[in-house]
Coordinates of C-alpha atoms and ligand atoms in Angstrom, one line a residue:
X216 CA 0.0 0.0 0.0
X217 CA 2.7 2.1 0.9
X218 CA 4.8 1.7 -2.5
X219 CA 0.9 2.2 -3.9
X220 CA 1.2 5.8 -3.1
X221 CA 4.6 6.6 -3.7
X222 CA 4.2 5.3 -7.0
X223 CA 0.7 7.0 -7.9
X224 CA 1.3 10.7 -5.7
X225 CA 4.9 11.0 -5.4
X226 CA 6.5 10.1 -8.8
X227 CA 7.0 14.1 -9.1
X228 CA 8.7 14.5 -6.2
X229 CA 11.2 11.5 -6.6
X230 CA 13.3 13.7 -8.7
X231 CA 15.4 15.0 -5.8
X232 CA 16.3 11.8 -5.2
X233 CA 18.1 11.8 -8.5
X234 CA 19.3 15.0 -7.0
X235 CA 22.1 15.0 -4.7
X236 CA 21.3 18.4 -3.4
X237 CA 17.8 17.0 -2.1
X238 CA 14.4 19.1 -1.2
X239 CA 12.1 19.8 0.9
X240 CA 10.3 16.6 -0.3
X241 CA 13.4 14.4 0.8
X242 CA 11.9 14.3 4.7
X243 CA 9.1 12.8 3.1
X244 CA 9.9 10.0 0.6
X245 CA 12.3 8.7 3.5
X246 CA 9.7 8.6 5.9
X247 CA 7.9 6.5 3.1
X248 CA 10.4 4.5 2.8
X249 CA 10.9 3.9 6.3
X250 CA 14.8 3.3 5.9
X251 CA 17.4 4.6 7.6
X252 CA 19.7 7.2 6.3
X253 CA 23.7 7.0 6.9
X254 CA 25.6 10.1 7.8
X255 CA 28.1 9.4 6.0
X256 CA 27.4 9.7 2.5
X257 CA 31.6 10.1 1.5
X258 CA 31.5 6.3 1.8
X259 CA 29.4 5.3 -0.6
X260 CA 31.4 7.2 -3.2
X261 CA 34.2 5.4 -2.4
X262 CA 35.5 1.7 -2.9
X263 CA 38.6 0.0 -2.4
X264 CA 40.2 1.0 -5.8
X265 CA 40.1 4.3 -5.4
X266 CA 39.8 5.2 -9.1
X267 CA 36.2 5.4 -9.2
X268 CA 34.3 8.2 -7.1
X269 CA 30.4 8.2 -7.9
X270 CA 28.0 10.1 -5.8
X271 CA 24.0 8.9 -4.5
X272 CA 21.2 10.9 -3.7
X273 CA 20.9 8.6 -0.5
X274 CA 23.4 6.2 1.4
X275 CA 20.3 3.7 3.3
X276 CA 21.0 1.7 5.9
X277 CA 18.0 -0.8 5.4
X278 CA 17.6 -3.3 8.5
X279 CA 15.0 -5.9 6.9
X280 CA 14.5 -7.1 3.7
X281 CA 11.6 -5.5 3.3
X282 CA 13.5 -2.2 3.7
X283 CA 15.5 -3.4 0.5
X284 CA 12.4 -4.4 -1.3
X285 CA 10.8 -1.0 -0.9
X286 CA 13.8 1.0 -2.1
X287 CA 14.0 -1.4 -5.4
X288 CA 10.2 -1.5 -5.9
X289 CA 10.6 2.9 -5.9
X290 CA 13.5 2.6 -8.2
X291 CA 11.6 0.4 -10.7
X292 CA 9.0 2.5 -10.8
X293 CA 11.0 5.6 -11.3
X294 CA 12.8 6.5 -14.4
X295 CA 16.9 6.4 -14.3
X296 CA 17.3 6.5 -10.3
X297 CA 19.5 3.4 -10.0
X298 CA 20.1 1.2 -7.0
X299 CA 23.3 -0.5 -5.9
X300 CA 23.9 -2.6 -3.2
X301 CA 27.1 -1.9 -1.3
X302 CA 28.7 -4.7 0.6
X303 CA 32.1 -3.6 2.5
X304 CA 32.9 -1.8 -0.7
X305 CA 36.1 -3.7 -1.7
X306 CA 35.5 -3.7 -5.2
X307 CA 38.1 -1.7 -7.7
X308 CA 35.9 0.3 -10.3
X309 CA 32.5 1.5 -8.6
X310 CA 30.4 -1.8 -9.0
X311 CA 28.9 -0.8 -5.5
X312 CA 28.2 2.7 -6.2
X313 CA 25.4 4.6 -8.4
X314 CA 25.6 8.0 -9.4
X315 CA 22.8 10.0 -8.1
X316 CA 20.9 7.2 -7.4
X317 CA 20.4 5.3 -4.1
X318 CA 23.1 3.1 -2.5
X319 CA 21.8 0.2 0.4
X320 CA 23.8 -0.1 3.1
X321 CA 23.9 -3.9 3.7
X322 CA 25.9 -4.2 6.3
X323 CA 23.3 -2.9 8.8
X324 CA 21.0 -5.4 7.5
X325 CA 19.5 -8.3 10.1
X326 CA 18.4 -10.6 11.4
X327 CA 21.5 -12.1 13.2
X328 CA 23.0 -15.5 12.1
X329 CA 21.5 -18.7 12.5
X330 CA 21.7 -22.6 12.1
X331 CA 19.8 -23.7 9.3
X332 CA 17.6 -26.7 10.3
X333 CA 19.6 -30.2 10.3
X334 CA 22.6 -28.3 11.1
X335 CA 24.5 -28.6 7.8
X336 CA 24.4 -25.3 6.9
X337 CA 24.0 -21.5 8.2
X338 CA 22.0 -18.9 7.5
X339 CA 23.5 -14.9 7.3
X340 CA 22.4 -11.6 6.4
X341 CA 23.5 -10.5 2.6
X342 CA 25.9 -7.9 4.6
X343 CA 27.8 -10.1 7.0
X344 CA 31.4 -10.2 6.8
X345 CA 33.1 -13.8 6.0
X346 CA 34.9 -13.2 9.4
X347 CA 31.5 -12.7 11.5
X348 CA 30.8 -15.6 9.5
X349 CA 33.7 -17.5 10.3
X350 CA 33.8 -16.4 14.2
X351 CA 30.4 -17.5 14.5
X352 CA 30.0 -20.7 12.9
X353 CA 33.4 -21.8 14.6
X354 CA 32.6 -20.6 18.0
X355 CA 29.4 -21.9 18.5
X356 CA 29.3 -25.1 16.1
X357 CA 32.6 -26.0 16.1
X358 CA 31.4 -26.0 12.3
X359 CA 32.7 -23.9 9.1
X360 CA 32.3 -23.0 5.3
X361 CA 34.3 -24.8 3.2
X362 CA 35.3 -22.1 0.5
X363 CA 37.2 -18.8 1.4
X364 CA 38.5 -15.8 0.5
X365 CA 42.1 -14.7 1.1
X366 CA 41.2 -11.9 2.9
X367 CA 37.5 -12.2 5.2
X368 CA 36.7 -8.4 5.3
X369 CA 34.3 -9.0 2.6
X370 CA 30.3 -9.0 2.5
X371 CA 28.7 -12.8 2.0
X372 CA 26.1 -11.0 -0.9
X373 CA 30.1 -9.5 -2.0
X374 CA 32.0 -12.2 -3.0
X375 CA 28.5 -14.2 -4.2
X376 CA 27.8 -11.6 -6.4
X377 CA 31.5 -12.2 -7.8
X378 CA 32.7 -15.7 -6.9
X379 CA 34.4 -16.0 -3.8
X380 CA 37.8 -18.3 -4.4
X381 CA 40.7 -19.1 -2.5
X382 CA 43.0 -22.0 -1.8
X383 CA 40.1 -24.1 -0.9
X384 CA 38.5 -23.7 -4.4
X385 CA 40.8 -26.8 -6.5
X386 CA 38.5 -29.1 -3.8
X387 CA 34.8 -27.3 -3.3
X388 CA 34.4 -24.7 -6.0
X389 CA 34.5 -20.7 -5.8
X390 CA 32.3 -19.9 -2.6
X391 CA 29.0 -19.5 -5.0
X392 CA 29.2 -23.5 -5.0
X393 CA 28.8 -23.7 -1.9
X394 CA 25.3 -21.9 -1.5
X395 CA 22.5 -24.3 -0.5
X396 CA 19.7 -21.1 -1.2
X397 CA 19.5 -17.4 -0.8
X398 CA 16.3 -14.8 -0.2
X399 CA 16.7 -12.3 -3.1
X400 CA 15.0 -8.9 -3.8
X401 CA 14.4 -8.9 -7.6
X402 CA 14.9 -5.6 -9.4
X403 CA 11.1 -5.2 -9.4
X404 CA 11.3 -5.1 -5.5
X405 CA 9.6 -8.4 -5.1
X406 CA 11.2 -10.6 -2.8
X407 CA 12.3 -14.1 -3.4
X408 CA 13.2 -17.7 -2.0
X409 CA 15.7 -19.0 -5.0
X410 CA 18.1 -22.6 -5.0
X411 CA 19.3 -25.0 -7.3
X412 CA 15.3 -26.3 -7.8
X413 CA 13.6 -23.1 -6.7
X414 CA 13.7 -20.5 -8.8
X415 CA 17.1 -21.8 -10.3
X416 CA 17.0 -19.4 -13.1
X417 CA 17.2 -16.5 -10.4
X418 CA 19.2 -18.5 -7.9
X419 CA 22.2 -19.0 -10.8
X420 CA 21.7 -15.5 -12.1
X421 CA 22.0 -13.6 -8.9
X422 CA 25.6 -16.2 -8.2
X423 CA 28.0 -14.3 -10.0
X424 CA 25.5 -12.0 -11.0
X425 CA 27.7 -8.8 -10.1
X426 CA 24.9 -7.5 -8.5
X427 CA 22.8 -6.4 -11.2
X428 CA 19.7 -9.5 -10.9
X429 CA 18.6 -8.6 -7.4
X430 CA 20.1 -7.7 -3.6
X431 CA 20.8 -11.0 -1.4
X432 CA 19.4 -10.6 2.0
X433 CA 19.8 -13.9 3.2
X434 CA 22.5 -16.6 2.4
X435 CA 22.2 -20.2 3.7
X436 CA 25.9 -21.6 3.3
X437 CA 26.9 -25.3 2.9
X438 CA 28.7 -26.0 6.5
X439 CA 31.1 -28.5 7.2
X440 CA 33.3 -29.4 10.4
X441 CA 36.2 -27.1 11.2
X442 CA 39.6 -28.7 12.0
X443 CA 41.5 -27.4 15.4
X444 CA 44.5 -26.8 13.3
X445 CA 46.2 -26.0 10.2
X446 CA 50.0 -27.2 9.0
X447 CA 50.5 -23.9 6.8
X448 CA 53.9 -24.0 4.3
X449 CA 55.5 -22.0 1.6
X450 CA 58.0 -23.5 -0.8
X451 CA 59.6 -21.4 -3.3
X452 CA 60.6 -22.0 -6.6
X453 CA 63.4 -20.2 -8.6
X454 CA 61.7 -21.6 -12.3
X455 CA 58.2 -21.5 -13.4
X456 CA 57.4 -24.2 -15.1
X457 CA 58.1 -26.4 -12.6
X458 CA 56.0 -24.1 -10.1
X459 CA 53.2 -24.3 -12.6
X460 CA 53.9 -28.7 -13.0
X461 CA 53.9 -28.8 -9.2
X462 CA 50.8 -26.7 -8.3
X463 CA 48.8 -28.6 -11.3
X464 CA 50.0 -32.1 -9.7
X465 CA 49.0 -30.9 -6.0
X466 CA 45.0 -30.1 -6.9
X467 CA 44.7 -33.2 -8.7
X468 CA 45.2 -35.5 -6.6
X469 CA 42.7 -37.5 -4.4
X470 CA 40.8 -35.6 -1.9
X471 CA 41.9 -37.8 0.6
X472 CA 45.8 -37.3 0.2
X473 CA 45.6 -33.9 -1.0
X474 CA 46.5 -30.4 0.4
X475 CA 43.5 -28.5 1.9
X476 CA 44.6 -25.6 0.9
X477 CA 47.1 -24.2 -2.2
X478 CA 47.7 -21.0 -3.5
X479 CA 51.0 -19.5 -4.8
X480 CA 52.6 -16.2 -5.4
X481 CA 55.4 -14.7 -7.7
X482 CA 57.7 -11.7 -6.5
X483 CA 60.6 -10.2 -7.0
X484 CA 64.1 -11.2 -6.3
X485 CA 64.9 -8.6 -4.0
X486 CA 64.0 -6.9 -0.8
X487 CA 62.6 -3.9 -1.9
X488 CA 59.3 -4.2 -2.0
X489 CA 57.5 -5.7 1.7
X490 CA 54.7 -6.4 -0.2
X491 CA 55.9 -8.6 -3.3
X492 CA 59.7 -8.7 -2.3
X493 CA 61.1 -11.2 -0.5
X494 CA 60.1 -10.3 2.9
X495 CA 56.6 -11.6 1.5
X496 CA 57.7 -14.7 1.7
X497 CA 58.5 -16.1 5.3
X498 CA 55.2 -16.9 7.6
X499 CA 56.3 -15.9 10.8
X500 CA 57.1 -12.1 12.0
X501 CA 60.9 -12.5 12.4
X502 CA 61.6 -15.3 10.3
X503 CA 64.6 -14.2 7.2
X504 CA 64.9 -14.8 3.9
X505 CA 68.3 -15.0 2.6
X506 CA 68.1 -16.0 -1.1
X507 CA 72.0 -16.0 -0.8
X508 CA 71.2 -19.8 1.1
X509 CA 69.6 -21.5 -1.6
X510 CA 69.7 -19.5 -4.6
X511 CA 72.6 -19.0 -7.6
X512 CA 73.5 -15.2 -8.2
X513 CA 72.1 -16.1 -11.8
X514 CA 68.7 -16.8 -10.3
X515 CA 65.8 -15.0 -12.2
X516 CA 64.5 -11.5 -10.9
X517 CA 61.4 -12.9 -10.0
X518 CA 60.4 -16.2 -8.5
X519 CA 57.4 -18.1 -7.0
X520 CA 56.1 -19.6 -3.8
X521 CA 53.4 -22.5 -3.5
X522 CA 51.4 -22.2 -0.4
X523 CA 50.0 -25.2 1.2
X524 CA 47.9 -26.4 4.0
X525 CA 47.0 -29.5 6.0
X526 CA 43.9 -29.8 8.4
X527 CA 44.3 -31.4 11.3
X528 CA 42.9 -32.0 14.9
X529 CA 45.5 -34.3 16.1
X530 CA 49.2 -33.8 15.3
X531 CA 49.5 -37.3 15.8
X532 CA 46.4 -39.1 15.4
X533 CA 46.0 -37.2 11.7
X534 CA 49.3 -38.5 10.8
X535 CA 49.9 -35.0 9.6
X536 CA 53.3 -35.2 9.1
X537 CA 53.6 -38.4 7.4
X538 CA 51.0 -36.9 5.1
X539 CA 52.8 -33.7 4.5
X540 CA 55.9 -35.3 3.8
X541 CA 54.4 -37.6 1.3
X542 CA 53.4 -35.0 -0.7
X543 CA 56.2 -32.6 -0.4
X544 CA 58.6 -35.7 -1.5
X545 CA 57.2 -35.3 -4.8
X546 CA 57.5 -31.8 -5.4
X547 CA 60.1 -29.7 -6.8
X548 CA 61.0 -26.5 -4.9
X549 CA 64.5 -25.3 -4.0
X550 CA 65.0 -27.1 -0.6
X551 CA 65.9 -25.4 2.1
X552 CA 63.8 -22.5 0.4
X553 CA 60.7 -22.9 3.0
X554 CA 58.9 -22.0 5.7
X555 CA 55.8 -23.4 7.8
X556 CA 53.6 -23.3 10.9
X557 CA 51.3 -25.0 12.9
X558 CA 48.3 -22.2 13.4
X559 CA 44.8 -22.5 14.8
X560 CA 42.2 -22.7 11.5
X561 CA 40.4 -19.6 12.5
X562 CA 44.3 -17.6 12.4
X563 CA 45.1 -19.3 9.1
X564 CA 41.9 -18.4 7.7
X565 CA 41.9 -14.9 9.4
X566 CA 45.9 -14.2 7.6
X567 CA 45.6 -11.5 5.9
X568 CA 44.3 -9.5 8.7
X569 CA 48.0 -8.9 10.3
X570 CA 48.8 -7.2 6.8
X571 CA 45.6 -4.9 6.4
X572 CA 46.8 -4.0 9.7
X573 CA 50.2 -3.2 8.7
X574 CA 48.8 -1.7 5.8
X575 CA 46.4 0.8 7.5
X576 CA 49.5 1.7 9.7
X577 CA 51.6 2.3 6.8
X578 CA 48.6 4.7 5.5
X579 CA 48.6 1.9 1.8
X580 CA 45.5 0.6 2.5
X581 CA 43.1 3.5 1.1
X582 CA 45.7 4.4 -1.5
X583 CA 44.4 3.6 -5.2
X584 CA 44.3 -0.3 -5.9
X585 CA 43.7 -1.0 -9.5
X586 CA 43.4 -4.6 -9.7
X587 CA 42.9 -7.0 -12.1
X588 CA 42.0 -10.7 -11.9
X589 CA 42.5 -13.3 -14.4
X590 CA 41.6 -16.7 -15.5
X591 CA 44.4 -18.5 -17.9
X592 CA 44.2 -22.0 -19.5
X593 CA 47.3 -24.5 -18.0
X594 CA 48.0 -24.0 -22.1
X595 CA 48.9 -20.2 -21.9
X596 CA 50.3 -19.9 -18.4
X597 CA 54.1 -20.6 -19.2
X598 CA 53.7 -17.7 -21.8
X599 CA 51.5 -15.7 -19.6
X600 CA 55.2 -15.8 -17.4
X601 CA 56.9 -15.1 -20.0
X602 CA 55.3 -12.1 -21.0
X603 CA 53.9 -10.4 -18.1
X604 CA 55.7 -11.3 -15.0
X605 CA 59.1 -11.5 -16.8
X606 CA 58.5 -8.8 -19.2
X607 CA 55.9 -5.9 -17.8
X608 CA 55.8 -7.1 -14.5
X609 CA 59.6 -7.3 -14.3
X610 CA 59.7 -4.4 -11.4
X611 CA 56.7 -5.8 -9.6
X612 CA 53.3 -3.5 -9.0
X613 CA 53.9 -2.9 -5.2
X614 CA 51.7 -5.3 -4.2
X615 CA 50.5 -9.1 -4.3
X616 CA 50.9 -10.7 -7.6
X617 CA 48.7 -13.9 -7.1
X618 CA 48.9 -17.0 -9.1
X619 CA 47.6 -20.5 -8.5
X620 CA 45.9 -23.3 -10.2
X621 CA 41.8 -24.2 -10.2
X622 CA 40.0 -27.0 -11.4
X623 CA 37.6 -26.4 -14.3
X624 CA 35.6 -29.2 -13.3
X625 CA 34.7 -27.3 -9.4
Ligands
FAD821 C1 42.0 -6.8 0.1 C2 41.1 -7.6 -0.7 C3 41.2 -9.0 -0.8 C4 40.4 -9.7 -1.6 N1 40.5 -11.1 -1.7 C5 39.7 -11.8 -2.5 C6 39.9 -13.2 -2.5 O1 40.8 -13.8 -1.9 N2 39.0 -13.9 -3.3 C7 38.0 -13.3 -4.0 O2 37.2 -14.0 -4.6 N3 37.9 -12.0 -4.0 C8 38.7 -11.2 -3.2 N4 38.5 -9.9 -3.2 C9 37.6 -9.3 -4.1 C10 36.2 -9.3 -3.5 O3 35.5 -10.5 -3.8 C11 35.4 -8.2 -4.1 O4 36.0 -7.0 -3.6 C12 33.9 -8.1 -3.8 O5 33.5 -6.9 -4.4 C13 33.5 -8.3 -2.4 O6 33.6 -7.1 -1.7 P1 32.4 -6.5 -0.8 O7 31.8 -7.5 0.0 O8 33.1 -5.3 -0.1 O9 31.4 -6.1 -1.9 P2 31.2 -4.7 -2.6 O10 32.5 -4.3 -3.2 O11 30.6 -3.7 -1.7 O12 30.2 -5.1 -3.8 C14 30.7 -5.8 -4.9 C15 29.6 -6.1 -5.9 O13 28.6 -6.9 -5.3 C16 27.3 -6.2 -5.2 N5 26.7 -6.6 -3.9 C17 27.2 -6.3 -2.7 N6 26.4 -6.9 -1.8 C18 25.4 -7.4 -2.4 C19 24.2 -8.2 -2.1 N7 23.9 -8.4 -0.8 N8 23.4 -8.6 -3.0 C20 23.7 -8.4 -4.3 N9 24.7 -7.7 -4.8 C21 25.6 -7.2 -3.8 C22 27.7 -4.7 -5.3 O14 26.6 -4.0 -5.9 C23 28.8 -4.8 -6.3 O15 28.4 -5.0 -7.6 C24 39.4 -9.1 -2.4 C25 39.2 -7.7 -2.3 C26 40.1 -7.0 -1.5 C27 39.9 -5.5 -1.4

């Protein structure tokens, strides 16, 4: 009833919300809307790239889906105001923002997470952070997601709306595998229950969807049990395709005798930068690396570390050693070039937090990140490394240069 008037007496007064100067009509439309408004409208226009800088009418802090259905089903019915969700805002070019238009909030949005009946699987708010996520499923169920990101200061309706992939993703798929069904608000403002066999047409749209097939207010994730404990390594190598034979050998073999976890890196051969140099390299705070150990003074200026993980409960009892060592036997790093760690799951999961922190102190974490994330056949990799991390990568970009293998089949 409420939309029923805005659309039949107001549509002449939602033009200041195209406006970012506003009217004497704004009081009213919000009040319609019943959404919150945040003070701080500067966020909005701002994301973790820091190229883009859009501006809204309105930054809403919605607290219900039915706070996100109202502000879509306005925006449908009113010519050119847009609508963008905005997670944590860690995207690179303005996906989360719309100019003159109305940007959700969704990290105020409730309820607060719960188990999903049976007790496979959790349900959270589009806006939740994966480390609420993490925290909470850990804490109290001793149970956990089996698809990361790197780093866990992103939204849940974030990395769905992109992918969501990590180390884990060689064994269960990007994270938008691992979604058993989600509550959506469609662009017309309708809101909907959508899975694999409900809905399915909206429920793979909205996976990957960028955002632009509806607002996720509710997630249920896939849940499985956490281990206590994670054997985390890094083993470098000094030549590439060897890195690149290695890593495709480690994610495909047997669930049961592989690696939880592996990623890799390149960087450079020097210590100049901290953040792709060698100092990237160690685990631990404290811990050196001295290529002059292990490496010729001929070695390549830029190299590459594999990054594995084991879970475990019991050092002993999961035979986690004999495991690891199995596996390492086979590969092909420079020995004596590594580094590991026995760490709790939730600290291996939560590793990137120490460098954000770092980061922030440094004052590089709200500099200008352009970013750029690719997917390259096992075909074109060794000329990929030929061309771009040899050639116009050779001085590095001051910051992580990411590469591992994923399976086309997950
Ligand atoms: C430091 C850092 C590390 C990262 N590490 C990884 C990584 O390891 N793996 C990985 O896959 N990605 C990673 N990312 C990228 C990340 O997936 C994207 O930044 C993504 O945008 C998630 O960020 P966000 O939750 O802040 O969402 P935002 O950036 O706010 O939004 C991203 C997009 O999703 C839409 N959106 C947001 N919430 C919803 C919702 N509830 N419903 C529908 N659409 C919505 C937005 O409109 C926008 O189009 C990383 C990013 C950063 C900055």
């Amino acid at each position: 009833m409420l939309i029923a008037y805005l659309d039949h007496q107001r549509q002449d007064q939602l033009q200041w919300l195209v406006s970012a100067g506003g009217s004497s009509s704004d009081e009213a439309i919000l009040c319609a809307l019943g959404v919150e408004e945040s003070g701080d409208v500067a966020l909005s226009a701002r994301d973790f790239g820091g190229v883009v800088s859009l501006w809204p009418a309105r930054f809403l802090r919605p607290s219900t889906a039915d706070d996100v259905a109202r502000a879509l089903h306005l925006a449908a019915r009113s010519a050119g105001l847009t609508v963008a969700a905005r997670g944590n805002g860690h995207c690179v070019g303005g996906q989360a923002m719309a100019a003159g238009g109305i940007v959700l909030d969704m990290r105020t949005l409730g309820p607060p997470m719960s188990l999903a009946p049976g007790g496979a699987a959790v349900d959270v708010p589009g806006g939740a952070l994966w480390s609420e996520v993490l925290e909470w499923t850990v804490r109290n169920h001793r149970m956990a997601p089996p698809s990361w990101t790197d780093y866990l200061g992103l939204t849940v309706g974030g990395t769905l709306s992109n992918g969501g992939v990590s180390g884990q993703c060689f064994r269960y798929g990007p994270q938008v595998n691992n979604v058993v069904e989600m509550d959506v608000v469609t662009t017309d403002g309708d809101r909907r229950l959508c899975s694999a066999s409900i809905n399915s047409d909206l429920f793979f749209a909205v996976l990957g969807g960028l955002g632009q097939f509806g607002v996720i207010t509710r997630a249920r994730l896939a849940l499985l049990p956490a281990p206590k404990m994670v054997r985390w390594r890094r083993v470098v190598y000094a030549d590439f395709e060897t890195f690149a034979s290695d890593a495709e050998w480690l994610v495909t073999q047997p669930d049961a005798s592989a690696f939880n976890y592996v990623e890799g890196f390149a960087f450079l051969n020097d210590a100049s930068d901290p953040a792709s140099g060698w100092n990237s390299v160690p685990i631990l705070p404290g811990s050196a690396f001295d290529p002059a150990d292990f490496l010729t003074a001929d070695a390549a200026s830029v190299l590459y570390c594999l990054e594995l993980a084991l879970y475990y409960d019991d050092r002993a009892a999961d035979r986690v050693d004999e495991r690891e060592e199995e596996l390492l036997r086979r590969l092909r790093y420079v020995r004596a070039a590594e580094f590991s760690a026995d760490v709790g799951y939730v600290a291996f999961l939560s590793r990137v937090a120490p460098v954000e922190a770092e980061a922030r102190a440094r004052g590089t974490w709200a500099t200008p990140h352009p970013w750029l994330n690719l997917f390259i056949s096992a075909g074109d990799i060794v000329d990929f490394d030929r061309n771009v991390f040899k050639r116009v990568l050779l001085g590095g970009i001051v910051g992580p240069m990411l590469v591992y293998p994923l399976r086309r089949s997950r």
